[in-house]
Short mmCIF file of N, CA and C and ligand atoms in Angstrom, two decimals:
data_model
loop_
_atom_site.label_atom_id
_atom_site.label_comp_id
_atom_site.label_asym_id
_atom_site.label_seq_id
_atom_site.Cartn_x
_atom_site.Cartn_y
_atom_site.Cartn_z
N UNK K 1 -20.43 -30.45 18.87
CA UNK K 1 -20.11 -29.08 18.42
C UNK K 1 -19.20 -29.16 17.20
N UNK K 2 -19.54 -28.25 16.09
CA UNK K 2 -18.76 -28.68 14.68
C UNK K 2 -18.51 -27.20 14.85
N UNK K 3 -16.69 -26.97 14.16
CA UNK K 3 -16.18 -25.71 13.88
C UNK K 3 -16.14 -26.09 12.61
N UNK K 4 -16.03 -24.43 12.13
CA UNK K 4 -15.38 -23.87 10.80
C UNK K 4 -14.80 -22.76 11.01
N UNK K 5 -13.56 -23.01 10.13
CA UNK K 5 -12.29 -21.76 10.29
C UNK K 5 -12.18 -21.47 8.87
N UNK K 6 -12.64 -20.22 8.58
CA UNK K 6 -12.47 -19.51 7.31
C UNK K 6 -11.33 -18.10 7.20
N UNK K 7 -10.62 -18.13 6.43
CA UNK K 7 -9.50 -18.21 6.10
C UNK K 7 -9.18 -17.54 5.17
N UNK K 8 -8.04 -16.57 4.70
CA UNK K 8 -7.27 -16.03 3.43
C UNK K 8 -6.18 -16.17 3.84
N UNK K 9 -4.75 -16.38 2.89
CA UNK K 9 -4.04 -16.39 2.95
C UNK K 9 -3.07 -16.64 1.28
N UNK K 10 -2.17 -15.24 1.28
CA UNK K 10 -1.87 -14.92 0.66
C UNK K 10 -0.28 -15.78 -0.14
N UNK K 11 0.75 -15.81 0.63
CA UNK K 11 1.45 -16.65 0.55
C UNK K 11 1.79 -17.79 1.51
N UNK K 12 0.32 -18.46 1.94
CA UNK K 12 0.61 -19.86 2.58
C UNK K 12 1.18 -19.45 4.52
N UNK K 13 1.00 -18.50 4.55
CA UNK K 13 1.72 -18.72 6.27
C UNK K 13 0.36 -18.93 7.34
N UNK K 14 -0.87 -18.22 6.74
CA UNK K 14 -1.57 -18.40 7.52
C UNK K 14 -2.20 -19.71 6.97
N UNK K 15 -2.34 -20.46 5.88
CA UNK K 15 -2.90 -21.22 5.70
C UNK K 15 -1.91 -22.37 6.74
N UNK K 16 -1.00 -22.49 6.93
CA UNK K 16 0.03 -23.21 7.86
C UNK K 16 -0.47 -22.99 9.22
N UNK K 17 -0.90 -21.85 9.77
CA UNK K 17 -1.35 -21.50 10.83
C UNK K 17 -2.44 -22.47 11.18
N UNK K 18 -3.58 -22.28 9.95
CA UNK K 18 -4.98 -22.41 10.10
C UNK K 18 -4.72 -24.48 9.84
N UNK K 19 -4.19 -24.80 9.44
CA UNK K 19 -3.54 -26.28 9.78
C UNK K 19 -3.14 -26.54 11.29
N UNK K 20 -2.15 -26.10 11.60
CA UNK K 20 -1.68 -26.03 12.77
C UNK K 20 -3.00 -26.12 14.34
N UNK K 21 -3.79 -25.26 13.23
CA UNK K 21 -5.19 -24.43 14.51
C UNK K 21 -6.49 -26.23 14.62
N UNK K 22 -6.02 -26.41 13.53
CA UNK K 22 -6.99 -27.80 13.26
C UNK K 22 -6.63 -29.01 13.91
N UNK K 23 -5.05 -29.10 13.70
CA UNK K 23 -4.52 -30.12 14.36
C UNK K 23 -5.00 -30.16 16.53
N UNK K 24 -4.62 -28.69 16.52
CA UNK K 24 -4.78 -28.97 17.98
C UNK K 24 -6.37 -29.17 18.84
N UNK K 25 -7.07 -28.93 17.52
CA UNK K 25 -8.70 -28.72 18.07
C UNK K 25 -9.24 -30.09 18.14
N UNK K 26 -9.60 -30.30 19.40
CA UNK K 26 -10.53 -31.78 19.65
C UNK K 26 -12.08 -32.02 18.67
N UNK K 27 -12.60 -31.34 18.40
CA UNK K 27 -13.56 -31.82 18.05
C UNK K 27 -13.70 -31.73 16.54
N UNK K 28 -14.84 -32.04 15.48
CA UNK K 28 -15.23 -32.34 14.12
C UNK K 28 -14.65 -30.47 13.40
N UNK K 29 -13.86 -30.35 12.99
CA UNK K 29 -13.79 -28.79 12.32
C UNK K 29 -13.36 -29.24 10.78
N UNK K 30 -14.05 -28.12 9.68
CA UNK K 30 -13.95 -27.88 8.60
C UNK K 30 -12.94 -26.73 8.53
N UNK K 31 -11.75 -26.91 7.67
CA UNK K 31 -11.24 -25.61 6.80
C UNK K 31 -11.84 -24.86 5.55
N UNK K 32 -11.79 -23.74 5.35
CA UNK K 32 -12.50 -23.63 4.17
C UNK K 32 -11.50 -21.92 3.98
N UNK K 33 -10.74 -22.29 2.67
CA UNK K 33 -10.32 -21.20 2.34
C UNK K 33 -10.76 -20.12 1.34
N UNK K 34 -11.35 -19.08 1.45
CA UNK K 34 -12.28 -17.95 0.99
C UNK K 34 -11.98 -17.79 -0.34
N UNK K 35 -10.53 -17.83 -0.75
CA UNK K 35 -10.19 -17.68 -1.92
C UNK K 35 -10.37 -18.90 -3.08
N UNK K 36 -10.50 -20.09 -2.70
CA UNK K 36 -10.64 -21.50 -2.90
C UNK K 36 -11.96 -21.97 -2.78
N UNK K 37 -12.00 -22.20 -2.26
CA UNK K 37 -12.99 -22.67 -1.41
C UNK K 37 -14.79 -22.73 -1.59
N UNK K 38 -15.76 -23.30 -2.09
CA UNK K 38 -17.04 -23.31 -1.43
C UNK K 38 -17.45 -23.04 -0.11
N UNK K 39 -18.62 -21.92 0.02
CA UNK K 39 -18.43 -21.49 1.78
C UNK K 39 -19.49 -22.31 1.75
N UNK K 40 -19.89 -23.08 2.88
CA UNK K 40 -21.07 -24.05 3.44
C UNK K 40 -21.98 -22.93 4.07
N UNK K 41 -22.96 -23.52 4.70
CA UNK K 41 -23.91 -22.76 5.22
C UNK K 41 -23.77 -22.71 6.49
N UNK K 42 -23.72 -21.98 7.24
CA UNK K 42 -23.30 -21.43 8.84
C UNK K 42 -23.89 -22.52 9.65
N UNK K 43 -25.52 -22.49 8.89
CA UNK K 43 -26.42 -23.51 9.66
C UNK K 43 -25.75 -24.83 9.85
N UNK K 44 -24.56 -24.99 9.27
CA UNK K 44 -24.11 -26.48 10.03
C UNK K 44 -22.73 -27.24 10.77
N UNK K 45 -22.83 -25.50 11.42
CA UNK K 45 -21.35 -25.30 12.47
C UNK K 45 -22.19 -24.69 13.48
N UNK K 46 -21.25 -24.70 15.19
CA UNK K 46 -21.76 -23.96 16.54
C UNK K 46 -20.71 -22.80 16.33
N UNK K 47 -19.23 -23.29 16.05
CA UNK K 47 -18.28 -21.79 16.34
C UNK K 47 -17.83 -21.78 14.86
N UNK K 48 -18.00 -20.55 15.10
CA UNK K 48 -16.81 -19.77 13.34
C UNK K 48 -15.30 -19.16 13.97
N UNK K 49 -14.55 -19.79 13.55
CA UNK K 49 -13.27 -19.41 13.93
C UNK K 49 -13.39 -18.44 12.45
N UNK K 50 -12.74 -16.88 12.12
CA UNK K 50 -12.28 -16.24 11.15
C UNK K 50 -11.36 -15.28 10.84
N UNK K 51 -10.01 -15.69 9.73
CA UNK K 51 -9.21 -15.04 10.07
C UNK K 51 -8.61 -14.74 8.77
N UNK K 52 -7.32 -13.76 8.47
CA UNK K 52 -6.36 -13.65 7.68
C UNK K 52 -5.16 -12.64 7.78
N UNK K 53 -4.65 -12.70 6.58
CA UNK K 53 -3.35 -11.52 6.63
C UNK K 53 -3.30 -10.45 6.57
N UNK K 54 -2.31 -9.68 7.35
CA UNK K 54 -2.25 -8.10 6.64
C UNK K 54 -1.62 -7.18 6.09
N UNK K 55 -1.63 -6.69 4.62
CA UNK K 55 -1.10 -6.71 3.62
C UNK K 55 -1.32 -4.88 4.10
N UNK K 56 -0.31 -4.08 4.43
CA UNK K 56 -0.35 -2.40 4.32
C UNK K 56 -1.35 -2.03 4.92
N UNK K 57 -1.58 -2.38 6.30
CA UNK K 57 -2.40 -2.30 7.56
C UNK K 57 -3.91 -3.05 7.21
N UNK K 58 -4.35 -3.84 6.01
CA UNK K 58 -5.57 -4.40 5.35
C UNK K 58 -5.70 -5.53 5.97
N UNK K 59 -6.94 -6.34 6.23
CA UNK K 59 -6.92 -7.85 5.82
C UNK K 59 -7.49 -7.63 4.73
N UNK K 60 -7.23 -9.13 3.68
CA UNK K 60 -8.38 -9.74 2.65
C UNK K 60 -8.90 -8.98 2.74
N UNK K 61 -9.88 -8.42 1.24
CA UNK K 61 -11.24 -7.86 1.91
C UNK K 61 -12.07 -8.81 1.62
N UNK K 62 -11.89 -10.43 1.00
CA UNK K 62 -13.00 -10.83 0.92
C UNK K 62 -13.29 -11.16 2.65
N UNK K 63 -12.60 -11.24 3.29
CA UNK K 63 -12.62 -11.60 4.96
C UNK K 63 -13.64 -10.82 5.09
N UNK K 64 -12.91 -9.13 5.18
CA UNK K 64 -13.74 -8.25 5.45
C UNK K 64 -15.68 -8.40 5.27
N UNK K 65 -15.24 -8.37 3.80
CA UNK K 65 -16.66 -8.58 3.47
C UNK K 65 -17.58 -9.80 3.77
N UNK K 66 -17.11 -10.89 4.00
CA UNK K 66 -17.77 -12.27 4.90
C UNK K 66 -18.73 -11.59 6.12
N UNK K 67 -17.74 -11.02 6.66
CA UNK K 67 -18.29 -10.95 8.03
C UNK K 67 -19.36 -9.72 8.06
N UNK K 68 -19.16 -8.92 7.16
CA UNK K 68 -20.45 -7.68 6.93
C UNK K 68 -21.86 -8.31 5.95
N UNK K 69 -22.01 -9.24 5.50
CA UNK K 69 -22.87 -9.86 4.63
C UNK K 69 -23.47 -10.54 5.41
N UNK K 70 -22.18 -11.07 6.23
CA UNK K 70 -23.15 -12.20 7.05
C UNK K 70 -23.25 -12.14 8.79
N UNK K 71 -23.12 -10.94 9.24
CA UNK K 71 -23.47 -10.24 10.21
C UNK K 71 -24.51 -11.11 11.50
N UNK K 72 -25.43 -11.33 10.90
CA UNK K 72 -27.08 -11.68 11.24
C UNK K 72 -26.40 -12.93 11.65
N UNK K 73 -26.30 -13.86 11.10
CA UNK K 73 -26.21 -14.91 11.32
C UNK K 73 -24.42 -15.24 11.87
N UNK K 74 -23.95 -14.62 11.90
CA UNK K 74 -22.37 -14.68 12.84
C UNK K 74 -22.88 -14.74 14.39
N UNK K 75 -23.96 -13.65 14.40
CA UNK K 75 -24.27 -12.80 16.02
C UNK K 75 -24.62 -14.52 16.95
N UNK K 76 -25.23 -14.73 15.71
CA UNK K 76 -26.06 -16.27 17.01
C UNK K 76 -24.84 -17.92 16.86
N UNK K 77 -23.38 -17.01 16.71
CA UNK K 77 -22.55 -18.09 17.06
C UNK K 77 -21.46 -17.88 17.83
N UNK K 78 -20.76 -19.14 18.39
CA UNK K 78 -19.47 -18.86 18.95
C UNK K 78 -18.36 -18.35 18.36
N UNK K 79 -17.49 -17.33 18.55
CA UNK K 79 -16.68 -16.98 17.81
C UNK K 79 -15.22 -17.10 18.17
N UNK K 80 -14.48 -17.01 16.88
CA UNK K 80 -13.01 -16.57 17.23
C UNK K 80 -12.57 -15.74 16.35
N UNK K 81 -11.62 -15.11 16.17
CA UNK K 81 -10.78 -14.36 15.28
C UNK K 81 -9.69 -14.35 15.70
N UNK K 82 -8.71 -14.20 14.42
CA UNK K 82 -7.03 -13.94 14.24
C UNK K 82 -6.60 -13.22 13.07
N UNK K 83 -5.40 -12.76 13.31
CA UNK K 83 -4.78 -12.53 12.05
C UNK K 83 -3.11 -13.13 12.47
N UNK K 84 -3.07 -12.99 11.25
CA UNK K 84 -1.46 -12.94 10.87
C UNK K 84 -0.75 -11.96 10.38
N UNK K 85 0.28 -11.25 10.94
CA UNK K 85 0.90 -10.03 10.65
C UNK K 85 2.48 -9.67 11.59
N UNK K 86 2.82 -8.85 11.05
CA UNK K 86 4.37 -8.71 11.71
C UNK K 86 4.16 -8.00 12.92
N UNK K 87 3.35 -6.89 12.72
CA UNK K 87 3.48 -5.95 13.99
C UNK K 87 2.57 -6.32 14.93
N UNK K 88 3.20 -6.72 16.08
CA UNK K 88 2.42 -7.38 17.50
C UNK K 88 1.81 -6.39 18.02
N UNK K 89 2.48 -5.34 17.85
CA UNK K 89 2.44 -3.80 18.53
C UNK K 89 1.21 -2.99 17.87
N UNK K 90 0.76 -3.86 16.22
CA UNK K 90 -0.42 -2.69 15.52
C UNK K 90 -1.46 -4.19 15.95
N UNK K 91 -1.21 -4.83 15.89
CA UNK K 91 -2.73 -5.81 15.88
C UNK K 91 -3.83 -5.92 16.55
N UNK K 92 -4.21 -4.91 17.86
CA UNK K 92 -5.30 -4.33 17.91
C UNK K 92 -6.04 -3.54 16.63
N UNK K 93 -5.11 -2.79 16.93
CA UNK K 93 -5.68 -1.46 15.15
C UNK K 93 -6.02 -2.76 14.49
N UNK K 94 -4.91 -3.66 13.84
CA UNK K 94 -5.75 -4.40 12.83
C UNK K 94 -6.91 -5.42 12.79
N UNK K 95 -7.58 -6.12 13.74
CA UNK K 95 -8.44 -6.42 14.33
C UNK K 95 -9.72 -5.53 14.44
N UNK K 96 -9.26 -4.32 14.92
CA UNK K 96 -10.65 -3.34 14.76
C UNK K 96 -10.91 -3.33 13.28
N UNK K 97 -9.97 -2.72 12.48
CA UNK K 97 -9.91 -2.08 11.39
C UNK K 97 -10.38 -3.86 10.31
N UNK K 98 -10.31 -4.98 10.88
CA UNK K 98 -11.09 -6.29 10.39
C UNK K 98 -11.99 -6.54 10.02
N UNK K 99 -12.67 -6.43 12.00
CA UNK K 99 -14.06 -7.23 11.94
C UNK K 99 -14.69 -6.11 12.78
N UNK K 100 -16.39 -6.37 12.29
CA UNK K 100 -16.99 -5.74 12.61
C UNK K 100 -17.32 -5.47 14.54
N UNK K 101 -17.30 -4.53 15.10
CA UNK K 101 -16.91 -4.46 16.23
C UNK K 101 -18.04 -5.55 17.47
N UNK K 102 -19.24 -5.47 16.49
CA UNK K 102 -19.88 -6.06 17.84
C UNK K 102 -19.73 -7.50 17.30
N UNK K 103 -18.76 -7.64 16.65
CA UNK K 103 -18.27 -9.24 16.29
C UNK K 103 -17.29 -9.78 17.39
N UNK K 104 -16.33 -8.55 17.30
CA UNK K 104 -15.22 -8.89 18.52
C UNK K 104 -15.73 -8.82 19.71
N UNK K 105 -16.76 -8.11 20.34
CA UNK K 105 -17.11 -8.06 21.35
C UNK K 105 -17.47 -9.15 21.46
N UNK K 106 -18.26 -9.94 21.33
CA UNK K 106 -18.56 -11.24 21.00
C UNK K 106 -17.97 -12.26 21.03
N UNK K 107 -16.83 -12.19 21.16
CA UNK K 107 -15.88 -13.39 20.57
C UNK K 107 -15.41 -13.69 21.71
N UNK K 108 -14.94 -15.09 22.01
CA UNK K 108 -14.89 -16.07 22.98
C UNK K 108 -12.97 -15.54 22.99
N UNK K 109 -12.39 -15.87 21.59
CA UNK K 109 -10.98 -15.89 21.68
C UNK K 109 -10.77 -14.92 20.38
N UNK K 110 -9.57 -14.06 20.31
CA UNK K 110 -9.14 -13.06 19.63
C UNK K 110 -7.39 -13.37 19.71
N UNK K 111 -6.98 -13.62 18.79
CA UNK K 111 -5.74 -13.64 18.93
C UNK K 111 -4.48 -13.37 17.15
N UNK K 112 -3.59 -13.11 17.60
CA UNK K 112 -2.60 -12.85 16.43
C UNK K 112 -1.29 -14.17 16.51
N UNK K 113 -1.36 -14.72 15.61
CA UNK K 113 -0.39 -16.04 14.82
C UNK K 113 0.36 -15.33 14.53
N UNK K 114 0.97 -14.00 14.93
CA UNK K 114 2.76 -13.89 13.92
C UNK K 114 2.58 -13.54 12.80
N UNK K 115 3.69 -13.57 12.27
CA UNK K 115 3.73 -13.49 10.72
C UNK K 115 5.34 -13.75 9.92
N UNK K 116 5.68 -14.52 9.02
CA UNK K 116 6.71 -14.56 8.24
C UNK K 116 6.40 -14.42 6.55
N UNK K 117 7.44 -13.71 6.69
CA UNK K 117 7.71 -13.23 5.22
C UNK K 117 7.80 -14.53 4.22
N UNK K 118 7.50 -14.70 3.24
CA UNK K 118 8.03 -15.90 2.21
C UNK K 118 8.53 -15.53 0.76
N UNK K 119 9.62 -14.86 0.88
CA UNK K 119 9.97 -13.70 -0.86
C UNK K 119 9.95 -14.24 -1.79
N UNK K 120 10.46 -15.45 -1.54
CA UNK K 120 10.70 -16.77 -2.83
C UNK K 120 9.35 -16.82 -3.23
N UNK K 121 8.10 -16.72 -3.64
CA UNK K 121 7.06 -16.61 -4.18
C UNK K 121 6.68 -15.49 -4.04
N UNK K 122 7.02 -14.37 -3.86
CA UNK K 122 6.27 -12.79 -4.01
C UNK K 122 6.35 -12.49 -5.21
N UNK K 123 5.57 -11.42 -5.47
CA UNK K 123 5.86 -10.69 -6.83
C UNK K 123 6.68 -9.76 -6.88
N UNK K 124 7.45 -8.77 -7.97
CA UNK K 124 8.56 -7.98 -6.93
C UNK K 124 7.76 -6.80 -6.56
N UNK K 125 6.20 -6.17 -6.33
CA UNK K 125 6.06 -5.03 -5.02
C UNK K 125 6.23 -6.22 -4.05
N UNK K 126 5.97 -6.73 -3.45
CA UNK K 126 5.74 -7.04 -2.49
C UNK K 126 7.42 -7.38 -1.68
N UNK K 127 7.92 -8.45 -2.83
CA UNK K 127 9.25 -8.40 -2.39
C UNK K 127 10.19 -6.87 -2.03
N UNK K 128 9.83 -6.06 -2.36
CA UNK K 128 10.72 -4.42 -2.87
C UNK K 128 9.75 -3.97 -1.19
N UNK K 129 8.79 -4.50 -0.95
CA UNK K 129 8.35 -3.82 0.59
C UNK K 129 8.61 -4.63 1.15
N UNK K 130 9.04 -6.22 1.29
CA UNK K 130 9.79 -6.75 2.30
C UNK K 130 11.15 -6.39 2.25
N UNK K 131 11.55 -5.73 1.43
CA UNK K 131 13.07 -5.13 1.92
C UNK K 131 12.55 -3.85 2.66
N UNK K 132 12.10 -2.81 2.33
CA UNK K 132 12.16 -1.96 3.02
C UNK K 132 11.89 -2.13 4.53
N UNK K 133 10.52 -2.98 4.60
CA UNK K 133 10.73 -3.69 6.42
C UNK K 133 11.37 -3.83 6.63
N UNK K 134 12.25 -4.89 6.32
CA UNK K 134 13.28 -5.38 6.97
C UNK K 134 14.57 -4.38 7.11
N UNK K 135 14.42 -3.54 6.37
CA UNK K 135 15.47 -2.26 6.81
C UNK K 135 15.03 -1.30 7.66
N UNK K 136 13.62 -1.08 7.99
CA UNK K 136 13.19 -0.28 8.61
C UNK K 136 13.37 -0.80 9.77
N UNK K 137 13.00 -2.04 10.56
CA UNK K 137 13.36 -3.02 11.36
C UNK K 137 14.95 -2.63 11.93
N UNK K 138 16.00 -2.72 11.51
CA UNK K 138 17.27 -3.30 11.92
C UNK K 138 17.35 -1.70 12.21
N UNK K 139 16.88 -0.30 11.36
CA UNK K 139 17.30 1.09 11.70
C UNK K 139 16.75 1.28 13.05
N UNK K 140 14.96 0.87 13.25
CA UNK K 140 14.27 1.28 13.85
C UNK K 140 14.64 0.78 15.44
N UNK K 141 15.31 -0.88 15.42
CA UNK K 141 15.42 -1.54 16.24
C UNK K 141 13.85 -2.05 16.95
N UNK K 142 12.94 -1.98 15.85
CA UNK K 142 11.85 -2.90 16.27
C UNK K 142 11.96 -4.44 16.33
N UNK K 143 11.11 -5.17 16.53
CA UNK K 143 11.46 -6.77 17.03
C UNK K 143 10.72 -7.17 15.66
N UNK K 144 11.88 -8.59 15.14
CA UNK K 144 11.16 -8.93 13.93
C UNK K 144 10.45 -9.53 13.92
N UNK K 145 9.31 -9.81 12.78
CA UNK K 145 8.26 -10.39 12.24
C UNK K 145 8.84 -11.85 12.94
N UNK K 146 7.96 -12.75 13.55
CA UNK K 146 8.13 -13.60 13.66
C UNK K 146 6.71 -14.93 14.26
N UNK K 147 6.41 -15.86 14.03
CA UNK K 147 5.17 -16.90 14.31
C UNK K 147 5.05 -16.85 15.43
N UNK K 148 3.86 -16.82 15.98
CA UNK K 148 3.16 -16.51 17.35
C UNK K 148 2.51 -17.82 17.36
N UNK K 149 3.29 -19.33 17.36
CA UNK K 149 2.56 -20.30 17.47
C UNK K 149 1.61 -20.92 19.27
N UNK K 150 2.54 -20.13 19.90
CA UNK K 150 2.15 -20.52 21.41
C UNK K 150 0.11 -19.88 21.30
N UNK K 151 0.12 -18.58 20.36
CA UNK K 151 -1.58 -18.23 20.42
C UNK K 151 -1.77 -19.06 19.47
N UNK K 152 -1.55 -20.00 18.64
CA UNK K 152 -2.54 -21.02 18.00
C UNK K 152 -2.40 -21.97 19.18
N UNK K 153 -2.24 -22.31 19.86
CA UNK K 153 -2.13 -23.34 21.08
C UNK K 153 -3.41 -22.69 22.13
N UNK K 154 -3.11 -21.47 22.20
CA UNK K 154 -4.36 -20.58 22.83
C UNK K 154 -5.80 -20.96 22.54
N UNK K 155 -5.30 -20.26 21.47
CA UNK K 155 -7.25 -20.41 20.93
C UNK K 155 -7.55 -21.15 20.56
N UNK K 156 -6.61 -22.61 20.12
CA UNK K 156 -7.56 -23.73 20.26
C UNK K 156 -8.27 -24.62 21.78
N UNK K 157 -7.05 -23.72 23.10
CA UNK K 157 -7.38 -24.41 24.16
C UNK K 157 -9.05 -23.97 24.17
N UNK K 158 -8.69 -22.69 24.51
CA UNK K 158 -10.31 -21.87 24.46
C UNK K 158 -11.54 -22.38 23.78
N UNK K 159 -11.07 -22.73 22.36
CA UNK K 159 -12.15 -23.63 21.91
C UNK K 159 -12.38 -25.05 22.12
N UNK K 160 -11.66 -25.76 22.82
CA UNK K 160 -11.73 -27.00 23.01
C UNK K 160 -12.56 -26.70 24.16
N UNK K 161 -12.78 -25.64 25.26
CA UNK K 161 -13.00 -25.92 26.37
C UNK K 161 -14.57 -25.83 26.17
N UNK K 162 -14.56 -25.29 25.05
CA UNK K 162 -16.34 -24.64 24.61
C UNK K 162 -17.20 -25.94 23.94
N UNK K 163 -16.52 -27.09 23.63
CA UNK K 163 -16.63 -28.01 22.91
C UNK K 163 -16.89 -29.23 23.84
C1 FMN S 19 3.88 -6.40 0.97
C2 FMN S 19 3.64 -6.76 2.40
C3 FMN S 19 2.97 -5.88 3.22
C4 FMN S 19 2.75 -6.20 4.59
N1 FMN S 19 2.11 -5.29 5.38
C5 FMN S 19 2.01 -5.55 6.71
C6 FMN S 19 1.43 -4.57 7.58
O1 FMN S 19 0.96 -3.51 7.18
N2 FMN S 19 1.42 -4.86 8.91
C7 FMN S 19 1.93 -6.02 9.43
O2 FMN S 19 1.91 -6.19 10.64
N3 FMN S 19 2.42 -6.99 8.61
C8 FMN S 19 2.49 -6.78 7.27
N4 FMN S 19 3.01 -7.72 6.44
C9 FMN S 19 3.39 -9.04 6.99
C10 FMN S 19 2.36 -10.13 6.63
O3 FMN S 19 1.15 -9.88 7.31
C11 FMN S 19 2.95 -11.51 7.03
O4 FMN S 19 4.04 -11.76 6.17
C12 FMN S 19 1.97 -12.65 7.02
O5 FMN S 19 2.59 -13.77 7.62
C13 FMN S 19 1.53 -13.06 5.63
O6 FMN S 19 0.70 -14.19 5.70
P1 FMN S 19 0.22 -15.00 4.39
O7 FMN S 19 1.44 -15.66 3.80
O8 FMN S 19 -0.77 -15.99 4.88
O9 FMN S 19 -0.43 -14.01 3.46
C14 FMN S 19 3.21 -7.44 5.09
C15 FMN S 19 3.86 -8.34 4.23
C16 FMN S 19 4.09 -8.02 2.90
C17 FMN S 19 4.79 -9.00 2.03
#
C-alpha cells in the first residue's frame, strides 16, 4: 500500500505537521506540496491523505480545488483529511467548508493538527491579524492556538492499520 499526502502550507507549520505525519507512517508514502510540487498520478497510490491551513475561515484554494477536479478518482480511494488552524472549536465548519462532503463521508480518518502562529515571516496583514487574535483571545478568554500533535499520532495509527 503506497500513500500520498498533499499539502499547502503557508508559513511552514503544516508542512512540519505533514513531516511529522510521514515519520510516524509505516509504509512507502510520498509528500507532495501543491504549491511546489509536481502532482503524480493518483493511479500510483491506495490512500490520499489531504490537507492544509486556514487563513479567515478558508483553506488553500488550490486544496480546495484538487479535490473538486479530481472528485472521480478520490471516490475509489482510501482517505484522510486535516487541517491546521487555531480554532478547535470551528474545525468542523472548516472541514465542511474544505472538502467536498461525500469526500469526508468517505474518509477512514479526519482530523485537526493545531495551529501556531509564525510572525517572524508574515507580511504585516497577516502579522496586524495575529495581533488582533491574540487580543481577542486573552479578552475573550478563549484557549490559545496551539499543535494538536497527539492527532498526527492518530491518523497515522489509523493509517498504518489500513496498510
Ligand atoms: C492572518 C491569519 C488568519 C488566520 N485565520 C484563521 C481562522 O480563520 N481560523 C483559525 O482557526 N485559524 C486561523 N489562523 C491560524 C492558522 O490556521 C495557523 O497559524 C496555522 O498553523 C498556519 O499554518 P501554516 O503555517 O502551515 O500556513 C490564521 C492565521 C493567520 C496568520
Amino acid at each position: 500500500m503506497k500513500t500520498l499526502i498533499i499539502y499547502a502550507s503557508t508559513y511552514g507549520f503544516t508542512k512540519d505537521c505533514v513531516q511529522m505525519l510521514r515519520d510516524n507512517l509505516t509504509g512507502k508514502t510520498d509528500l507532495v506540496n501543491i504549491n511546489k510540487d509536481k502532482l503524480p498520478s493518483l493511479d500510483d497510490f491506495d490512500i490520499i491523505l489531504i490537507g492544509g491551513s486556514i487563513y479567515m475561515g478558508q483553506i488553500q484554494k488550490k486544496i480546495k480545488k484538487y479535490c473538486l477536479i479530481n472528485l472521480d478518482a478520490l471516490k475509489s480511494k482510501q482517505l484522510g483529511f486535516f487541517v491546521c488552524c487555531g480554532s478547535d472549536q470551528h474545525a468542523g465548519d472548516y472541514f465542511k467548508n474544505s472538502f467536498p462532503e461525500i469526500l469526508l463521508e468517505k474518509a477512514s480518518v479526519v482530523e485537526n493538527f493545531g495551529g501556531e502562529m509564525r510572525p517572524g515571516q508574515m507580511n504585516f496583514f497577516h502579522k496586524f491579524i495575529t495581533k488582533m487574535v491574540a487580543k481577542n483571545e486573552a479578552q475573550n478568554n478563549t484557549p490559545p492556538m496551539k499543535p494538536l500533535t497527539e492527532n498526527i499520532i492518530k491518523m497515522a495509527s489509523v493509517i498504518n492499520q489500513l496498510t
